[in-house]
Amino acid sequence: MPDGTRLPSINTTCPYCGVGCGVSATPNGDNSAMVAGDIAHPSNGGRLCSKGSALGETLGLHGRLLAPRVDGKRANWDTAMARAAEGFRAAIEKHGPDSVAFYLSGQLLTEDYYVANKLMKGFIGSANVDTNSRLCMASAVAGHKRAFGADTVPGTYEDVEGCDLLILAGSNLAWCHPILYQRVATAKEKRPGMQIVVIDPRRTASCELADQHLPLKPGSDVALFQGLLTYLARHDCMDEPFIRARTNGVEDALEAAAPYDLTRVSQETGLPATELESFYARFAWTEKTVTLFSMGVNQARDGTDKVNAIINPHLLTGRIGKPGMGPFSMTGQPNAMGGREVGGLSNQLACHMDFDPASVDRVKRFWTAPNIAEKPGLKAVDLFEAVEDGRIKAIWIMATNPVVSMPDADRVKAALKACPLVIVSDIVDTDTTACADIVLPATGWGEKDGTVTNSERRISRQRAFLPPPGLARHDWQALSGLARRLGYGKWFAYGNPADIFREYAAMTAFENEGTRDLDLGGLSDLSDSAYDALAPIRWPVRKDGGQIERFFEDGQFFTEDRRANFVAPALSPKPAAKPLPLILNTGRIRDQWHTMTRTGRAARLNQHIGEPFAEIHAADAASIGITDAELLTLSNRKGRIAVRALITDEQQKGTVFVPMHWTGLKANAARVDSLVTPSPDPVSGQPALKSSRVKAAPLAPAWYGFAAGLSLTSPEIAYWARSTALSGNRMELAGSEMPDDWAGFARELFASQHDGELVEGVAGPGTYRAALFERGRLTGILIASSRPVAAARDWLTAQLGHIITGPERTAILAGFPGEGAADPGPIVCSCLGVGRNTLIDAIRDGATTLNMIGTCTGAGTNCGSCRPDIRKLMEARNENADA
Ligand code: SF4
């Protein structure tokens, strides 16, 4: 507002993880907004994690796509959509409907997803509509369907915090779903008897709360849970009446699990028999048990079997559909659930209906669809293979970045470059828009309007509080535009998202009568204003008002005979004959989201971890001659990346962990999925993203460097990684040869050929230091050395833009604040900007608990995501004191 008055607050939903926290956004009137947790939202009760708290900093028009582009040139929507429709029509006429595809995203709202699915499966006549959620939880979907007859998440967050034993299987809840983790932490604080077991090859931040950590060998989860089934059977823990009345297949499941005694499980998992027995006994004697699983389970060649191996013990003990019990799938994305609800996966037709003749007929009649798809379409890995071999002639990619996130990412990039028509809708340029013939500007968080569903089936409104920037359009509008141009306009004449939601809700109830879990009939008549005001609500919401808290309380499942199925997992897949030495695990870090298109814009989130890295065990690092902070390469026949070595005993020998977030725009060689062999699970089609083989080697550069600048170019050197800072940018660098002309290199890096005063420091052998000043203000600093650079990076970056004179210049060139000036060190608490050195000082001064540190420094008092890191610092201090 011109007078600085703020507009009223709008309640909306966080666009990141599947916890689905409520956010209260207060627009400032200038395309920015203040953001806080929505106290009334049942998922978070007012809390936000570091990512959610920084949402306000990701707004603004910098770097936004504001107009369509066709063949690299700015265009209007008419031109862009005419070309898109012409491409789709030509491909369909000449090669049939299966020659076109949509590739969607868990970032889309349910209304966007619904329109895309309806257009492709009901009108174009193909089921080639898949989503990046395939990479996240397709195995959970497949496991649920095999066991329950439907993709049903039975439980709720109240069950997760209300259980007496919480098993986290393949889930680093502390970093990937921080607010649910904080709810668990609070529950454990109130009820210290609550036990937590973490099953993960890595010792992650989630182990902070754990009573037991089981660092099993990667990929041995099925053996672990088969052993559990056998143990339960042998120790009389079976709920016979439930098994007899409500399930099928127990005999086969027990027979398949019988060979898994403690000795065998110990061999396969690498866990001591005593640890196994302790875990099995906890499960056996704790009635209220929840097994929460996530990507570590799903992203595997046997992901679906793992899911069923987890569900089986719950069926055997009858611990499902009751308060504080059950298997619980956590989704990675904000609307992975909404996508799978409407039919965003190519092997589901719509609204939890499959491609059986009755469902096809029902959906066809509901949509009055002229060209209903009658068979499943291509799943993500197969879809991009079809792009590569030319079967797909036109693809529209929305709100996702497969050139970075798909396995075999370089192959996906080459396939898209060769595809006759690639359309990409997004909010900013990405590695994938670089492959597009048509780029469409989409609305983003804060501008979009619709609904999302979180991991506990809770539908929340994502509301707009900013106008669409430039020519940006909502995805459902762009899709409806394509439908109109293909001749289907009357079926897609939606005036607003409420129109779409009502149709979707009515479809879930259409000829349902309790046969399908997903039923939103009670929301199908919402007025526009009721839709606008819709409070978070967990489905099902039946028209007769039959609301239920959790599924299967009545022992009724969604199979034909209404019984649950035990599913005996197939034998574990064998590893490759001559594998490379290291197993590559990929995943998330605390303060970044996916390919950083949004979180990468928030400077304080980049302060936590500013460059790509590989966590590697000391023995593996020693075997290749790498020490901490040096650069290493990871390679296989698919490709090669270069990242920083982070040596840690939290990583098992023979394994490395590399985050999934870095793109070609953020680092020159760190797209980790370029090393990943897809190896999809045969049932779910979900690719294995945690088990590719690589070898490591030192990058052995001639020099390492650190630079900060108001503007930094991307040099042609062996390694660089950039991040946005509070003022300007920062970059880590390394070169295979010392530049002949360091001053020239520095000026080129700072994009300043002639301007400004370049002050060079006293250089020792193999070192170079320079700072660029323009009208006395620091605009760039470069420190290079033959060893990894030691410098107060956050402090240096914070000096950008300031007038620096006299001895302060000496400090800048030295890379550390002068005497008497505080260096907070690398940021640990992103919410309050508290650095490592500040925390170490507080610990040294006598802060012995998290609460005391919070009182002294503020760290850990907002979202709590940094508490595991603070605890580690406290432990390190205690160990040093004991030594
Ligand atoms: Fe967003 Fe964090 Fe909540 Fe996830 S836990 S929804 S990222 S605020």
PDB file of N, CA and C and ligand atoms in Angstrom, residues 13-23 44 47-53 55 176-180 593, ligand 1:
ATOM      1  N   THR A  13      -1.762 -22.384   2.782  1.00  0.00           N
ATOM      2  CA  THR A  13      -1.044 -23.598   3.169  1.00  0.00           C
ATOM      3  C   THR A  13       0.363 -23.567   2.603  1.00  0.00           C
ATOM      4  N   CYS A  14       1.306 -24.071   3.363  1.00  0.00           N
ATOM      5  CA  CYS A  14       2.711 -24.108   2.938  1.00  0.00           C
ATOM      6  C   CYS A  14       2.847 -24.952   1.663  1.00  0.00           C
ATOM      7  N   PRO A  15       3.674 -24.527   0.708  1.00  0.00           N
ATOM      8  CA  PRO A  15       3.789 -25.274  -0.556  1.00  0.00           C
ATOM      9  C   PRO A  15       4.908 -26.303  -0.564  1.00  0.00           C
ATOM     10  N   TYR A  16       5.472 -26.632   0.579  1.00  0.00           N
ATOM     11  CA  TYR A  16       6.596 -27.569   0.553  1.00  0.00           C
ATOM     12  C   TYR A  16       6.152 -28.992   0.910  1.00  0.00           C
ATOM     13  N   CYS A  17       6.411 -29.426   2.123  1.00  0.00           N
ATOM     14  CA  CYS A  17       6.304 -30.870   2.343  1.00  0.00           C
ATOM     15  C   CYS A  17       4.876 -31.337   2.644  1.00  0.00           C
ATOM     16  N   GLY A  18       4.747 -32.672   2.776  1.00  0.00           N
ATOM     17  CA  GLY A  18       3.437 -33.282   2.955  1.00  0.00           C
ATOM     18  C   GLY A  18       2.822 -33.105   4.331  1.00  0.00           C
ATOM     19  N   VAL A  19       3.497 -32.397   5.252  1.00  0.00           N
ATOM     20  CA  VAL A  19       2.856 -32.129   6.548  1.00  0.00           C
ATOM     21  C   VAL A  19       1.643 -31.226   6.322  1.00  0.00           C
ATOM     22  N   GLY A  20       1.790 -30.243   5.401  1.00  0.00           N
ATOM     23  CA  GLY A  20       0.655 -29.391   5.048  1.00  0.00           C
ATOM     24  C   GLY A  20       0.324 -28.361   6.101  1.00  0.00           C
ATOM     25  N   CYS A  21       1.310 -27.582   6.521  1.00  0.00           N
ATOM     26  CA  CYS A  21       1.097 -26.600   7.586  1.00  0.00           C
ATOM     27  C   CYS A  21       0.298 -25.391   7.102  1.00  0.00           C
ATOM     28  N   GLY A  22      -0.529 -24.874   7.988  1.00  0.00           N
ATOM     29  CA  GLY A  22      -1.280 -23.657   7.693  1.00  0.00           C
ATOM     30  C   GLY A  22      -0.389 -22.434   7.865  1.00  0.00           C
ATOM     31  N   VAL A  23      -0.538 -21.488   6.949  1.00  0.00           N
ATOM     32  CA  VAL A  23       0.289 -20.276   6.932  1.00  0.00           C
ATOM     33  C   VAL A  23      -0.640 -19.076   6.917  1.00  0.00           C
ATOM     34  N   ASN A  44      -0.307 -27.788  12.204  1.00  0.00           N
ATOM     35  CA  ASN A  44       0.874 -27.168  12.810  1.00  0.00           C
ATOM     36  C   ASN A  44       0.574 -26.249  13.987  1.00  0.00           C
ATOM     37  N   ARG A  47       2.973 -23.318  14.204  1.00  0.00           N
ATOM     38  CA  ARG A  47       4.414 -23.480  13.991  1.00  0.00           C
ATOM     39  C   ARG A  47       4.749 -23.578  12.513  1.00  0.00           C
ATOM     40  N   LEU A  48       5.914 -23.117  12.143  1.00  0.00           N
ATOM     41  CA  LEU A  48       6.438 -23.333  10.797  1.00  0.00           C
ATOM     42  C   LEU A  48       7.896 -23.737  10.932  1.00  0.00           C
ATOM     43  N   CYS A  49       8.388 -24.555  10.024  1.00  0.00           N
ATOM     44  CA  CYS A  49       9.809 -24.900  10.057  1.00  0.00           C
ATOM     45  C   CYS A  49      10.601 -23.801   9.348  1.00  0.00           C
ATOM     46  N   SER A  50      11.910 -23.994   9.247  1.00  0.00           N
ATOM     47  CA  SER A  50      12.754 -22.949   8.649  1.00  0.00           C
ATOM     48  C   SER A  50      12.296 -22.634   7.224  1.00  0.00           C
ATOM     49  N   LYS A  51      11.926 -23.641   6.459  1.00  0.00           N
ATOM     50  CA  LYS A  51      11.503 -23.383   5.078  1.00  0.00           C
ATOM     51  C   LYS A  51      10.195 -22.585   5.061  1.00  0.00           C
ATOM     52  N   GLY A  52       9.238 -23.034   5.857  1.00  0.00           N
ATOM     53  CA  GLY A  52       7.953 -22.335   5.902  1.00  0.00           C
ATOM     54  C   GLY A  52       8.098 -20.909   6.396  1.00  0.00           C
ATOM     55  N   SER A  53       8.955 -20.710   7.410  1.00  0.00           N
ATOM     56  CA  SER A  53       9.126 -19.357   7.960  1.00  0.00           C
ATOM     57  C   SER A  53       9.721 -18.400   6.940  1.00  0.00           C
ATOM     58  N   LEU A  55       9.097 -18.324   3.768  1.00  0.00           N
ATOM     59  CA  LEU A  55       8.296 -18.212   2.536  1.00  0.00           C
ATOM     60  C   LEU A  55       8.185 -16.774   2.038  1.00  0.00           C
ATOM     61  N   CYS A 176      12.915 -33.659   6.921  1.00  0.00           N
ATOM     62  CA  CYS A 176      12.023 -33.681   5.749  1.00  0.00           C
ATOM     63  C   CYS A 176      10.579 -33.316   6.101  1.00  0.00           C
ATOM     64  N   HIS A 177      10.188 -33.517   7.345  1.00  0.00           N
ATOM     65  CA  HIS A 177       8.831 -33.164   7.789  1.00  0.00           C
ATOM     66  C   HIS A 177       8.938 -32.547   9.185  1.00  0.00           C
ATOM     67  N   PRO A 178       9.625 -31.406   9.285  1.00  0.00           N
ATOM     68  CA  PRO A 178      10.056 -30.930  10.610  1.00  0.00           C
ATOM     69  C   PRO A 178       8.929 -30.658  11.598  1.00  0.00           C
ATOM     70  N   ILE A 179       7.795 -30.188  11.143  1.00  0.00           N
ATOM     71  CA  ILE A 179       6.766 -29.826  12.124  1.00  0.00           C
ATOM     72  C   ILE A 179       6.106 -31.075  12.705  1.00  0.00           C
ATOM     73  N   LEU A 180       5.944 -32.105  11.912  1.00  0.00           N
ATOM     74  CA  LEU A 180       5.425 -33.350  12.484  1.00  0.00           C
ATOM     75  C   LEU A 180       6.456 -33.913  13.466  1.00  0.00           C
ATOM     76  N   TRP A 593      14.375 -27.183  -0.748  1.00  0.00           N
ATOM     77  CA  TRP A 593      13.231 -27.914  -1.262  1.00  0.00           C
ATOM     78  C   TRP A 593      13.474 -28.237  -2.726  1.00  0.00           C
TER      79      TRP A 593
HETATM   80 FE1  SF4 B   1       6.041 -26.311   5.240  1.00  0.00          FE
HETATM   81 FE2  SF4 B   1       7.836 -27.001   7.077  1.00  0.00          FE
HETATM   82 FE3  SF4 B   1       5.248 -27.385   7.523  1.00  0.00          FE
HETATM   83 FE4  SF4 B   1       6.541 -28.892   5.775  1.00  0.00          FE
HETATM   84  S1  SF4 B   1       6.896 -28.825   7.985  1.00  0.00           S
HETATM   85  S2  SF4 B   1       4.529 -27.944   5.463  1.00  0.00           S
HETATM   86  S3  SF4 B   1       7.969 -27.430   4.887  1.00  0.00           S
HETATM   87  S4  SF4 B   1       6.257 -25.410   7.284  1.00  0.00           S
END
